[in-house]
Amino acid sequence: MAALKIKKGSTSHSAYNLRPNFSDEVETHTLAVLVDNEPGVLARVIGLFAGRGYNIESLTVAEVDHTGHLSRITVVTTGTPQVIEQIKAQLGRIVPVHAVHDLTVEGASVERELALFKVSGTGDKRVEALRLADIFRANAVDSTLESFVFELTGTPGKIDAFADLMRPLGLVEVARTGVAALSRGSE
Amino acid sequence: MTRQMTGAKMVVQALKDQGVDTVFGYPGGAVLPIYDEIFQQNDIRHILVRHEQGAVHAAEGYARSTGKVGVALVTSGPGATNAVTGLTDALLDSIPIVVLTGQVPTFMIGSDAFQEADTVGITRPCTKHNWLAKDTDTLAETLHQAFHVAQSGRPGPVLVDIPKDVQFANGTYTAPEKSDTTIYQPETKGDITAINELVEAMEKAERPVFYTGGGVINSGPKASALLRELVEATGIPITSTLMGLGAYPASGENWLGMLGMHGLYEANMAMHDCDLMINIGARFDDRITGLISAFSPNSIKAHIDIDPSSINKVIKADIPIVGDVESVLTDILKVWKARGRTVNRDAIANWQSQISDWRKVECLKYVQEGKIIKPQYALSRLEALTKEHDRYITTEVGQHQMWAAQYLGFEDPNRWMTSGGLGTMGYGFPASIGAQVAHPDSLVINVAGEASWLMNMQEMGTAIQFRLPVKQFILNNERLGMVRQWQELLHGERYSHSWSEALPDFVKLAEAFGAKGIICSDPDDLDDAIMEMITYDGPVIFDCLVEKHENCFPMIPSGKPHNEMLLGEASTQGVIQAGGAVMV
């Protein structure tokens, strides 16, 4: 399989980019959306983004409270401040949505993403890949004589940087989970 | 006490417990168990429509004219897809309706079964919320939640998809009061700090205007009463969107008439020149704002809306107030009275005299001469001859709709049913049926164009079967008048497919259904013909042949601000520029 062409220095893998002509400054926001874990709830959320032309940069969803049937959807989105406010208001009126938190404005937050990298090569390149993986504290979770699969956790920027470094060393494939985020502090 | 019953019986029981007296519907394979239960009771009246779209619009007409939730019942697959237009219409106009759809049995879902459609998937973006009821034990609670969601907060359409095996199976019925409605509890009380800020702005304003919308009607009759009190007490002029007509009486002295693309000159000028705009339950629709960058450039804008997503969506609100109109108006009046009932009387008197000058333009003036009926004249006469009646008006969509909004006067809320947001041709006739079912002794008139009316003409069968004396007042110009008008103004008078060829003989059509048909083409006969329509005890199709090339004015061309309206006598060629032409 050919190496993926991920644009250098980019954290943007947008599924929808329908509003390129907004004049105001475009901001990136990380939203945490707490929803009832019921059939179709994810479709409601992403259908809202698609139907109203909002961007999804990254989307992570899983049940976080098994007894309460609550799922947490973490969505990284871009837009002008007005659009971001609209997205939050529109999300808030979906019936199974309990809360919408804008982690970008509600104080400091921690953002992490997990990624797997398949790097194929021999000789110096293989050694260099392993050395860089060590610097990035990536774990080799699979290895053959000609390849590694590295597991790396970090901010999207760190993962982009690692991908950039691996590309000339034989990067074959990348799988990313998208961002999971929590606010910092005791609350 | 737990009550065991089948899912189908639960549906009927839940409707009864929700106070439903009427269901508009059409049977089919996947709802047969529910229809079997409807057959075996007399508390709920079922109105058999002739097409599922008609059922949903009828439910809308019922809901809008009563303030209650409208209910439609249709089968799976095509029954559900035919309901989609009505659901979208109700979503855009915030009409509370519950649509119940049959679905193939749960074990066949996903198998492309006969008359299977992904109903919750298809209707997810056109409902406020929807449910697939997979379990008979939770069906009753889901139905009660559906009614709760439909009528709470900003009202809207909801849908419950009920597989046939869920209808057959036995389960435990949950009463409404035992059902969990905590899932959806929108805030209705406005922020008191913002309300104080608004009252202060009202006290100081020199050129204030109320801009009200369908939210006032949706909030209930008390909201309209409070609005009237506030307007009378402050002397602030008031205009309304298409959806809000009737919240303030057309005969009221502060009434400016409707605003917007085909709104009155004085209303739009007041909006443009005001220094304080108080939006109550309206949403700055593009038919209202015109060119956003030039929209009311020098005003402080207060926006009262129960839906937080309406605030700052189109126009930035300086004083945003999220809350129910009735609750917020109660608080505004309380605060304003407590602070000494102050307004800037002298400035407002000047403002009113400015408005009187604008009124002198007489933007709705028309000349009726010769032997051809002007549509404006037809509606003026309809107004004169019916305004004393206990009257409900519905409309289709197009020029006739705008003329109806301009030339008919509405004194009370819930008397005017029209498709504002979606602009659904074919809405008016079934909506008139819904309104007539709710108000059997009232005069219900659907003001229509011949093209719109034909879109749901099959509902004549419903009107006849249920002896609903709806009056179909068709302004027949043998054109898709609004399309024709835009083609004239924007597309070089190339009238591409905008005329009604091969029209039926409406009198014979009425007679074929067993109704009365009236044709009128002479202005001198019009009054007698309208009286004949009103006094006839049964449905009437009134074929009013009108001037074929009349344009609807005033008009704010797309892409223009409020103070650049076109009036009737103006030369209209070439006034809409390329930027405006791409808008609709």
mmCIF file of C-alpha atoms in Angstrom, chain B residues 15-343:
data_model
loop_
_atom_site.group_PDB
_atom_site.id
_atom_site.type_symbol
_atom_site.label_atom_id
_atom_site.label_comp_id
_atom_site.label_asym_id
_atom_site.label_seq_id
_atom_site.Cartn_x
_atom_site.Cartn_y
_atom_site.Cartn_z
ATOM 1 C CA LEU B 15 -53.831 9.410 22.257
ATOM 2 C CA LYS B 16 -56.892 9.481 24.541
ATOM 3 C CA ASP B 17 -54.749 10.216 27.583
ATOM 4 C CA GLN B 18 -53.129 13.069 25.699
ATOM 5 C CA GLY B 19 -56.549 14.578 25.035
ATOM 6 C CA VAL B 20 -56.497 13.866 21.310
ATOM 7 C CA ASP B 21 -59.949 13.917 19.726
ATOM 8 C CA THR B 22 -58.988 13.777 16.044
ATOM 9 C CA VAL B 23 -56.459 11.843 13.978
ATOM 10 C CA PHE B 24 -55.816 12.460 10.299
ATOM 11 C CA GLY B 25 -54.629 9.342 8.585
ATOM 12 C CA TYR B 26 -54.475 6.786 5.858
ATOM 13 C CA PRO B 27 -54.309 3.026 6.535
ATOM 14 C CA GLY B 28 -51.893 0.482 5.139
ATOM 15 C CA GLY B 29 -50.362 -2.889 5.911
ATOM 16 C CA ALA B 30 -48.004 -1.795 8.664
ATOM 17 C CA VAL B 31 -50.638 0.083 10.691
ATOM 18 C CA LEU B 32 -53.514 -2.383 10.402
ATOM 19 C CA PRO B 33 -53.455 -3.338 14.114
ATOM 20 C CA ILE B 34 -53.809 0.339 15.086
ATOM 21 C CA TYR B 35 -56.629 0.830 12.600
ATOM 22 C CA ASP B 36 -58.324 -2.247 14.094
ATOM 23 C CA GLU B 37 -58.246 -0.546 17.493
ATOM 24 C CA ILE B 38 -59.523 2.727 16.036
ATOM 25 C CA PHE B 39 -62.437 0.768 14.564
ATOM 26 C CA GLN B 40 -63.414 -0.512 18.008
ATOM 27 C CA GLN B 41 -63.781 2.803 19.821
ATOM 28 C CA ASN B 42 -65.584 6.115 19.487
ATOM 29 C CA ASP B 43 -63.524 8.608 21.462
ATOM 30 C CA ILE B 44 -61.087 9.477 18.711
ATOM 31 C CA ARG B 45 -62.370 10.602 15.359
ATOM 32 C CA HIS B 46 -60.373 9.452 12.382
ATOM 33 C CA ILE B 47 -60.408 11.660 9.298
ATOM 34 C CA LEU B 48 -59.491 9.644 6.243
ATOM 35 C CA VAL B 49 -57.444 11.824 3.919
ATOM 36 C CA ARG B 50 -56.691 10.990 0.293
ATOM 37 C CA HIS B 51 -52.902 11.317 0.470
ATOM 38 C CA GLU B 52 -50.521 11.228 3.436
ATOM 39 C CA GLN B 53 -49.192 14.701 2.699
ATOM 40 C CA GLY B 54 -52.768 15.871 3.175
ATOM 41 C CA ALA B 55 -52.903 14.137 6.568
ATOM 42 C CA VAL B 56 -49.868 16.010 7.864
ATOM 43 C CA HIS B 57 -50.965 19.415 6.541
ATOM 44 C CA ALA B 58 -54.454 18.812 7.959
ATOM 45 C CA ALA B 59 -52.851 18.033 11.321
ATOM 46 C CA GLU B 60 -50.910 21.291 10.991
ATOM 47 C CA GLY B 61 -54.100 23.228 10.228
ATOM 48 C CA TYR B 62 -55.770 21.592 13.211
ATOM 49 C CA ALA B 63 -52.805 22.414 15.464
ATOM 50 C CA ARG B 64 -52.362 25.990 14.289
ATOM 51 C CA SER B 65 -56.061 26.813 14.636
ATOM 52 C CA THR B 66 -56.484 25.249 18.098
ATOM 53 C CA GLY B 67 -53.104 25.568 19.800
ATOM 54 C CA LYS B 68 -53.260 21.816 20.448
ATOM 55 C CA VAL B 69 -51.029 19.095 19.048
ATOM 56 C CA GLY B 70 -52.109 17.764 15.643
ATOM 57 C CA VAL B 71 -51.884 14.031 15.007
ATOM 58 C CA ALA B 72 -51.402 12.078 11.787
ATOM 59 C CA LEU B 73 -51.271 8.312 11.356
ATOM 60 C CA VAL B 74 -49.771 6.760 8.236
ATOM 61 C CA THR B 75 -48.353 3.470 7.122
ATOM 62 C CA SER B 76 -44.736 2.466 6.489
ATOM 63 C CA GLY B 77 -42.698 3.088 3.336
ATOM 64 C CA PRO B 78 -44.626 5.334 0.950
ATOM 65 C CA GLY B 79 -46.946 6.446 3.745
ATOM 66 C CA ALA B 80 -43.969 7.738 5.671
ATOM 67 C CA THR B 81 -42.166 9.266 2.679
ATOM 68 C CA ASN B 82 -45.348 11.084 1.662
ATOM 69 C CA ALA B 83 -45.394 12.624 5.135
ATOM 70 C CA VAL B 84 -41.940 14.132 4.741
ATOM 71 C CA THR B 85 -43.056 17.412 3.130
ATOM 72 C CA GLY B 86 -45.566 18.015 5.907
ATOM 73 C CA LEU B 87 -42.994 17.253 8.581
ATOM 74 C CA THR B 88 -40.502 19.674 7.049
ATOM 75 C CA ASP B 89 -43.218 22.293 6.735
ATOM 76 C CA ALA B 90 -44.093 21.901 10.421
ATOM 77 C CA LEU B 91 -40.416 22.040 11.393
ATOM 78 C CA LEU B 92 -39.810 25.343 9.629
ATOM 79 C CA ASP B 93 -43.009 26.907 10.956
ATOM 80 C CA SER B 94 -42.700 25.397 14.460
ATOM 81 C CA ILE B 95 -46.060 23.624 14.403
ATOM 82 C CA PRO B 96 -46.589 20.946 17.083
ATOM 83 C CA ILE B 97 -47.616 17.693 15.427
ATOM 84 C CA VAL B 98 -47.144 14.021 16.221
ATOM 85 C CA VAL B 99 -46.879 11.706 13.226
ATOM 86 C CA LEU B 100 -47.245 7.995 13.868
ATOM 87 C CA THR B 101 -45.899 5.699 11.184
ATOM 88 C CA GLY B 102 -46.218 1.962 10.853
ATOM 89 C CA GLN B 103 -43.031 0.034 10.224
ATOM 90 C CA VAL B 104 -42.293 -3.495 9.048
ATOM 91 C CA PRO B 105 -41.824 -5.961 11.949
ATOM 92 C CA THR B 106 -38.589 -5.513 13.915
ATOM 93 C CA PHE B 107 -37.224 -8.832 12.668
ATOM 94 C CA MET B 108 -37.585 -7.651 9.062
ATOM 95 C CA ILE B 109 -36.052 -4.194 9.493
ATOM 96 C CA GLY B 110 -33.052 -3.880 7.216
ATOM 97 C CA SER B 111 -34.136 -6.620 4.847
ATOM 98 C CA ASP B 112 -35.650 -4.313 2.206
ATOM 99 C CA ALA B 113 -39.052 -5.726 3.098
ATOM 100 C CA PHE B 114 -42.213 -4.709 1.267
ATOM 101 C CA GLN B 115 -43.038 -1.081 2.049
ATOM 102 C CA GLU B 116 -39.963 -0.763 4.214
ATOM 103 C CA ALA B 117 -38.201 2.579 4.407
ATOM 104 C CA ASP B 118 -35.698 3.875 6.941
ATOM 105 C CA THR B 119 -38.325 6.236 8.314
ATOM 106 C CA VAL B 120 -36.391 7.528 11.323
ATOM 107 C CA GLY B 121 -33.354 8.003 9.073
ATOM 108 C CA ILE B 122 -35.326 9.846 6.415
ATOM 109 C CA THR B 123 -37.171 12.024 8.903
ATOM 110 C CA ARG B 124 -34.306 12.731 11.319
ATOM 111 C CA PRO B 125 -33.464 16.102 9.746
ATOM 112 C CA CYS B 126 -37.112 17.108 9.286
ATOM 113 C CA THR B 127 -38.419 16.384 12.774
ATOM 114 C CA LYS B 128 -37.686 17.981 16.100
ATOM 115 C CA HIS B 129 -37.107 14.455 17.339
ATOM 116 C CA ASN B 130 -38.121 10.965 16.291
ATOM 117 C CA TRP B 131 -38.220 7.504 17.774
ATOM 118 C CA LEU B 132 -38.234 3.938 16.535
ATOM 119 C CA ALA B 133 -40.362 2.096 19.102
ATOM 120 C CA LYS B 134 -38.746 -1.331 19.285
ATOM 121 C CA ASP B 135 -40.388 -2.557 22.465
ATOM 122 C CA THR B 136 -44.054 -2.651 23.420
ATOM 123 C CA ASP B 137 -43.251 -2.099 27.101
ATOM 124 C CA THR B 138 -41.722 1.303 26.408
ATOM 125 C CA LEU B 139 -44.102 2.303 23.586
ATOM 126 C CA ALA B 140 -46.560 4.207 25.769
ATOM 127 C CA GLU B 141 -43.826 6.228 27.451
ATOM 128 C CA THR B 142 -42.313 7.044 24.061
ATOM 129 C CA LEU B 143 -45.673 8.285 22.814
ATOM 130 C CA HIS B 144 -46.121 10.524 25.874
ATOM 131 C CA GLN B 145 -42.593 11.837 25.422
ATOM 132 C CA ALA B 146 -43.413 12.547 21.786
ATOM 133 C CA PHE B 147 -46.344 14.760 22.785
ATOM 134 C CA HIS B 148 -44.195 16.456 25.399
ATOM 135 C CA VAL B 149 -41.381 17.235 22.962
ATOM 136 C CA ALA B 150 -43.773 18.378 20.210
ATOM 137 C CA GLN B 151 -45.358 21.065 22.377
ATOM 138 C CA SER B 152 -42.562 22.070 24.769
ATOM 139 C CA GLY B 153 -40.074 24.813 24.072
ATOM 140 C CA ARG B 154 -40.090 25.747 20.416
ATOM 141 C CA PRO B 155 -42.877 23.513 19.110
ATOM 142 C CA GLY B 156 -42.308 21.213 16.182
ATOM 143 C CA PRO B 157 -43.074 17.924 14.494
ATOM 144 C CA VAL B 158 -42.112 14.605 16.034
ATOM 145 C CA LEU B 159 -42.464 11.117 14.645
ATOM 146 C CA VAL B 160 -42.840 7.717 16.271
ATOM 147 C CA ASP B 161 -42.144 4.751 14.013
ATOM 148 C CA ILE B 162 -43.950 1.655 15.283
ATOM 149 C CA PRO B 163 -43.093 -1.789 13.857
ATOM 150 C CA LYS B 164 -46.024 -4.064 13.278
ATOM 151 C CA ASP B 165 -44.890 -6.752 15.742
ATOM 152 C CA VAL B 166 -44.662 -4.080 18.456
ATOM 153 C CA GLN B 167 -48.297 -3.221 17.694
ATOM 154 C CA PHE B 168 -49.377 -6.851 18.044
ATOM 155 C CA ALA B 169 -47.340 -7.704 21.147
ATOM 156 C CA ASN B 170 -48.589 -7.269 24.708
ATOM 157 C CA GLY B 171 -46.879 -4.932 27.102
ATOM 158 C CA THR B 172 -47.374 -2.688 30.102
ATOM 159 C CA TYR B 173 -49.050 0.652 29.539
ATOM 160 C CA THR B 174 -47.442 3.677 31.174
ATOM 161 C CA ALA B 175 -49.704 6.614 31.970
ATOM 162 C CA PRO B 176 -48.657 10.152 30.922
ATOM 163 C CA GLU B 177 -47.959 11.250 34.508
ATOM 164 C CA LYS B 178 -45.680 8.235 35.028
ATOM 165 C CA SER B 179 -43.676 8.962 31.890
ATOM 166 C CA ASP B 180 -40.245 10.523 32.121
ATOM 167 C CA THR B 181 -40.298 13.907 30.457
ATOM 168 C CA THR B 182 -37.138 15.172 32.143
ATOM 169 C CA ILE B 183 -35.344 14.294 28.921
ATOM 170 C CA TYR B 184 -36.427 17.627 27.485
ATOM 171 C CA GLN B 185 -37.044 20.695 29.645
ATOM 172 C CA PRO B 186 -36.209 23.900 27.772
ATOM 173 C CA GLU B 187 -35.839 27.113 29.712
ATOM 174 C CA THR B 188 -38.923 29.327 29.429
ATOM 175 C CA LYS B 189 -38.082 32.174 31.792
ATOM 176 C CA GLY B 190 -36.044 35.014 30.349
ATOM 177 C CA ASP B 191 -32.943 36.413 32.033
ATOM 178 C CA ILE B 192 -34.122 39.272 34.229
ATOM 179 C CA THR B 193 -30.960 41.334 33.732
ATOM 180 C CA ALA B 194 -31.503 41.331 29.967
ATOM 181 C CA ILE B 195 -35.178 42.146 30.482
ATOM 182 C CA ASN B 196 -34.212 45.144 32.606
ATOM 183 C CA GLU B 197 -31.799 46.222 29.898
ATOM 184 C CA LEU B 198 -34.557 45.996 27.300
ATOM 185 C CA VAL B 199 -36.978 48.010 29.431
ATOM 186 C CA GLU B 200 -34.330 50.704 29.855
ATOM 187 C CA ALA B 201 -33.813 50.793 26.093
ATOM 188 C CA MET B 202 -37.592 51.049 25.605
ATOM 189 C CA GLU B 203 -37.752 54.015 27.944
ATOM 190 C CA LYS B 204 -35.110 55.911 26.009
ATOM 191 C CA ALA B 205 -35.876 54.880 22.450
ATOM 192 C CA GLU B 206 -36.885 57.580 20.005
ATOM 193 C CA ARG B 207 -37.864 55.336 17.127
ATOM 194 C CA PRO B 208 -38.762 51.939 18.578
ATOM 195 C CA VAL B 209 -40.607 49.186 16.723
ATOM 196 C CA PHE B 210 -41.960 45.778 17.685
ATOM 197 C CA TYR B 211 -41.195 43.059 15.146
ATOM 198 C CA THR B 212 -43.248 40.018 16.111
ATOM 199 C CA GLY B 213 -43.525 36.533 14.668
ATOM 200 C CA GLY B 214 -45.071 33.105 14.921
ATOM 201 C CA GLY B 215 -43.532 32.608 18.341
ATOM 202 C CA VAL B 216 -46.162 34.897 19.841
ATOM 203 C CA ILE B 217 -48.926 32.707 18.378
ATOM 204 C CA ASN B 218 -47.162 29.535 19.507
ATOM 205 C CA SER B 219 -46.801 30.854 23.033
ATOM 206 C CA GLY B 220 -50.594 30.943 23.339
ATOM 207 C CA PRO B 221 -53.456 33.451 23.500
ATOM 208 C CA LYS B 222 -52.136 34.957 26.752
ATOM 209 C CA ALA B 223 -48.963 36.014 24.933
ATOM 210 C CA SER B 224 -51.028 37.867 22.325
ATOM 211 C CA ALA B 225 -53.036 39.557 25.092
ATOM 212 C CA LEU B 226 -49.828 40.670 26.846
ATOM 213 C CA LEU B 227 -48.397 41.929 23.557
ATOM 214 C CA ARG B 228 -51.510 44.025 22.981
ATOM 215 C CA GLU B 229 -51.282 45.438 26.485
ATOM 216 C CA LEU B 230 -47.633 46.363 26.004
ATOM 217 C CA VAL B 231 -48.219 47.972 22.603
ATOM 218 C CA GLU B 232 -51.196 49.997 23.803
ATOM 219 C CA ALA B 233 -49.417 51.119 26.958
ATOM 220 C CA THR B 234 -46.219 52.216 25.218
ATOM 221 C CA GLY B 235 -47.573 53.438 21.888
ATOM 222 C CA ILE B 236 -44.723 51.682 20.106
ATOM 223 C CA PRO B 237 -45.605 50.755 16.516
ATOM 224 C CA ILE B 238 -45.731 47.072 15.664
ATOM 225 C CA THR B 239 -45.158 45.012 12.560
ATOM 226 C CA SER B 240 -45.275 41.254 12.148
ATOM 227 C CA THR B 241 -43.966 38.483 9.976
ATOM 228 C CA LEU B 242 -46.271 36.390 7.817
ATOM 229 C CA MET B 243 -46.420 33.768 10.572
ATOM 230 C CA GLY B 244 -47.302 36.208 13.318
ATOM 231 C CA LEU B 245 -50.359 37.863 11.775
ATOM 232 C CA GLY B 246 -53.237 38.116 14.244
ATOM 233 C CA ALA B 247 -51.171 38.324 17.415
ATOM 234 C CA TYR B 248 -51.814 42.077 17.292
ATOM 235 C CA PRO B 249 -55.110 43.094 15.659
ATOM 236 C CA ALA B 250 -54.998 44.521 12.148
ATOM 237 C CA SER B 251 -57.456 47.199 13.319
ATOM 238 C CA GLY B 252 -55.123 48.287 16.139
ATOM 239 C CA GLU B 253 -53.896 51.856 15.863
ATOM 240 C CA ASN B 254 -50.215 50.952 16.207
ATOM 241 C CA TRP B 255 -50.385 48.328 13.483
ATOM 242 C CA LEU B 256 -47.975 48.826 10.595
ATOM 243 C CA GLY B 257 -48.958 45.761 8.615
ATOM 244 C CA MET B 258 -46.767 42.859 7.608
ATOM 245 C CA LEU B 259 -43.079 43.451 6.926
ATOM 246 C CA GLY B 260 -40.633 41.727 4.629
ATOM 247 C CA MET B 261 -40.178 41.047 0.953
ATOM 248 C CA HIS B 262 -43.845 41.784 0.170
ATOM 249 C CA GLY B 263 -44.507 43.691 3.340
ATOM 250 C CA LEU B 264 -45.938 47.161 3.633
ATOM 251 C CA TYR B 265 -43.844 50.214 2.848
ATOM 252 C CA GLU B 266 -44.409 51.790 6.262
ATOM 253 C CA ALA B 267 -43.477 48.556 8.051
ATOM 254 C CA ASN B 268 -40.224 48.096 6.165
ATOM 255 C CA MET B 269 -39.268 51.751 6.401
ATOM 256 C CA ALA B 270 -39.910 51.675 10.140
ATOM 257 C CA MET B 271 -37.698 48.593 10.432
ATOM 258 C CA HIS B 272 -34.946 50.277 8.462
ATOM 259 C CA ASP B 273 -35.005 53.589 10.318
ATOM 260 C CA CYS B 274 -35.781 52.455 13.868
ATOM 261 C CA ASP B 275 -33.357 52.962 16.755
ATOM 262 C CA LEU B 276 -34.719 50.069 18.839
ATOM 263 C CA MET B 277 -35.996 46.859 17.284
ATOM 264 C CA ILE B 278 -37.760 44.469 19.625
ATOM 265 C CA ASN B 279 -38.006 41.084 17.961
ATOM 266 C CA ILE B 280 -40.547 38.917 19.738
ATOM 267 C CA GLY B 281 -40.732 35.319 18.537
ATOM 268 C CA ALA B 282 -39.429 35.878 15.033
ATOM 269 C CA ARG B 283 -36.217 34.575 13.509
ATOM 270 C CA PHE B 284 -34.807 37.153 11.081
ATOM 271 C CA ASP B 285 -35.746 35.030 8.105
ATOM 272 C CA ASP B 286 -34.223 36.073 4.768
ATOM 273 C CA ARG B 287 -37.704 37.107 3.543
ATOM 274 C CA ILE B 288 -37.642 39.634 6.371
ATOM 275 C CA THR B 289 -34.110 40.953 6.437
ATOM 276 C CA GLY B 290 -33.338 41.508 2.776
ATOM 277 C CA LEU B 291 -29.697 42.503 2.449
ATOM 278 C CA ILE B 292 -28.200 41.609 5.841
ATOM 279 C CA SER B 293 -25.402 44.172 5.762
ATOM 280 C CA ALA B 294 -27.925 46.979 5.271
ATOM 281 C CA PHE B 295 -30.567 45.595 7.628
ATOM 282 C CA SER B 296 -31.770 48.254 10.057
ATOM 283 C CA PRO B 297 -28.301 49.761 10.322
ATOM 284 C CA ASN B 298 -28.813 52.122 13.267
ATOM 285 C CA SER B 299 -30.865 50.135 15.725
ATOM 286 C CA ILE B 300 -30.292 48.330 18.978
ATOM 287 C CA LYS B 301 -31.716 44.872 18.417
ATOM 288 C CA ALA B 302 -33.431 42.928 21.166
ATOM 289 C CA HIS B 303 -34.337 39.357 20.355
ATOM 290 C CA ILE B 304 -36.778 37.312 22.412
ATOM 291 C CA ASP B 305 -36.850 33.669 21.344
ATOM 292 C CA ILE B 306 -37.367 30.371 23.119
ATOM 293 C CA ASP B 307 -34.808 28.693 20.880
ATOM 294 C CA PRO B 308 -31.222 29.703 21.782
ATOM 295 C CA SER B 309 -30.081 28.716 18.289
ATOM 296 C CA SER B 310 -32.228 31.482 16.781
ATOM 297 C CA ILE B 311 -30.247 34.121 18.641
ATOM 298 C CA ASN B 312 -27.304 35.475 16.639
ATOM 299 C CA LYS B 313 -27.992 32.986 13.832
ATOM 300 C CA VAL B 314 -28.562 35.677 11.216
ATOM 301 C CA ILE B 315 -28.533 39.036 12.968
ATOM 302 C CA LYS B 316 -26.442 39.851 16.002
ATOM 303 C CA ALA B 317 -28.664 40.552 19.005
ATOM 304 C CA ASP B 318 -27.617 43.384 21.304
ATOM 305 C CA ILE B 319 -30.104 42.273 23.938
ATOM 306 C CA PRO B 320 -30.702 38.521 23.631
ATOM 307 C CA ILE B 321 -33.463 37.028 25.769
ATOM 308 C CA VAL B 322 -34.040 33.281 25.654
ATOM 309 C CA GLY B 323 -37.490 32.457 26.938
ATOM 310 C CA ASP B 324 -41.151 31.866 26.254
ATOM 311 C CA VAL B 325 -42.920 34.944 24.913
ATOM 312 C CA GLU B 326 -45.680 34.833 27.500
ATOM 313 C CA SER B 327 -43.244 34.605 30.395
ATOM 314 C CA VAL B 328 -40.896 37.250 29.016
ATOM 315 C CA LEU B 329 -43.704 39.706 28.182
ATOM 316 C CA THR B 330 -45.107 39.228 31.685
ATOM 317 C CA ASP B 331 -41.726 40.169 33.123
ATOM 318 C CA ILE B 332 -41.238 43.099 30.735
ATOM 319 C CA LEU B 333 -44.605 44.556 31.705
ATOM 320 C CA LYS B 334 -43.893 44.005 35.390
ATOM 321 C CA VAL B 335 -40.509 45.713 35.216
ATOM 322 C CA TRP B 336 -41.714 48.529 32.977
ATOM 323 C CA LYS B 337 -44.661 49.290 35.262
ATOM 324 C CA ALA B 338 -42.515 49.104 38.381
ATOM 325 C CA ARG B 339 -40.067 51.584 36.884
ATOM 326 C CA GLY B 340 -42.821 54.108 36.277
ATOM 327 C CA ARG B 341 -44.265 53.303 32.852
ATOM 328 C CA THR B 342 -41.887 55.644 31.076
ATOM 329 C CA VAL B 343 -41.486 56.040 27.354
#
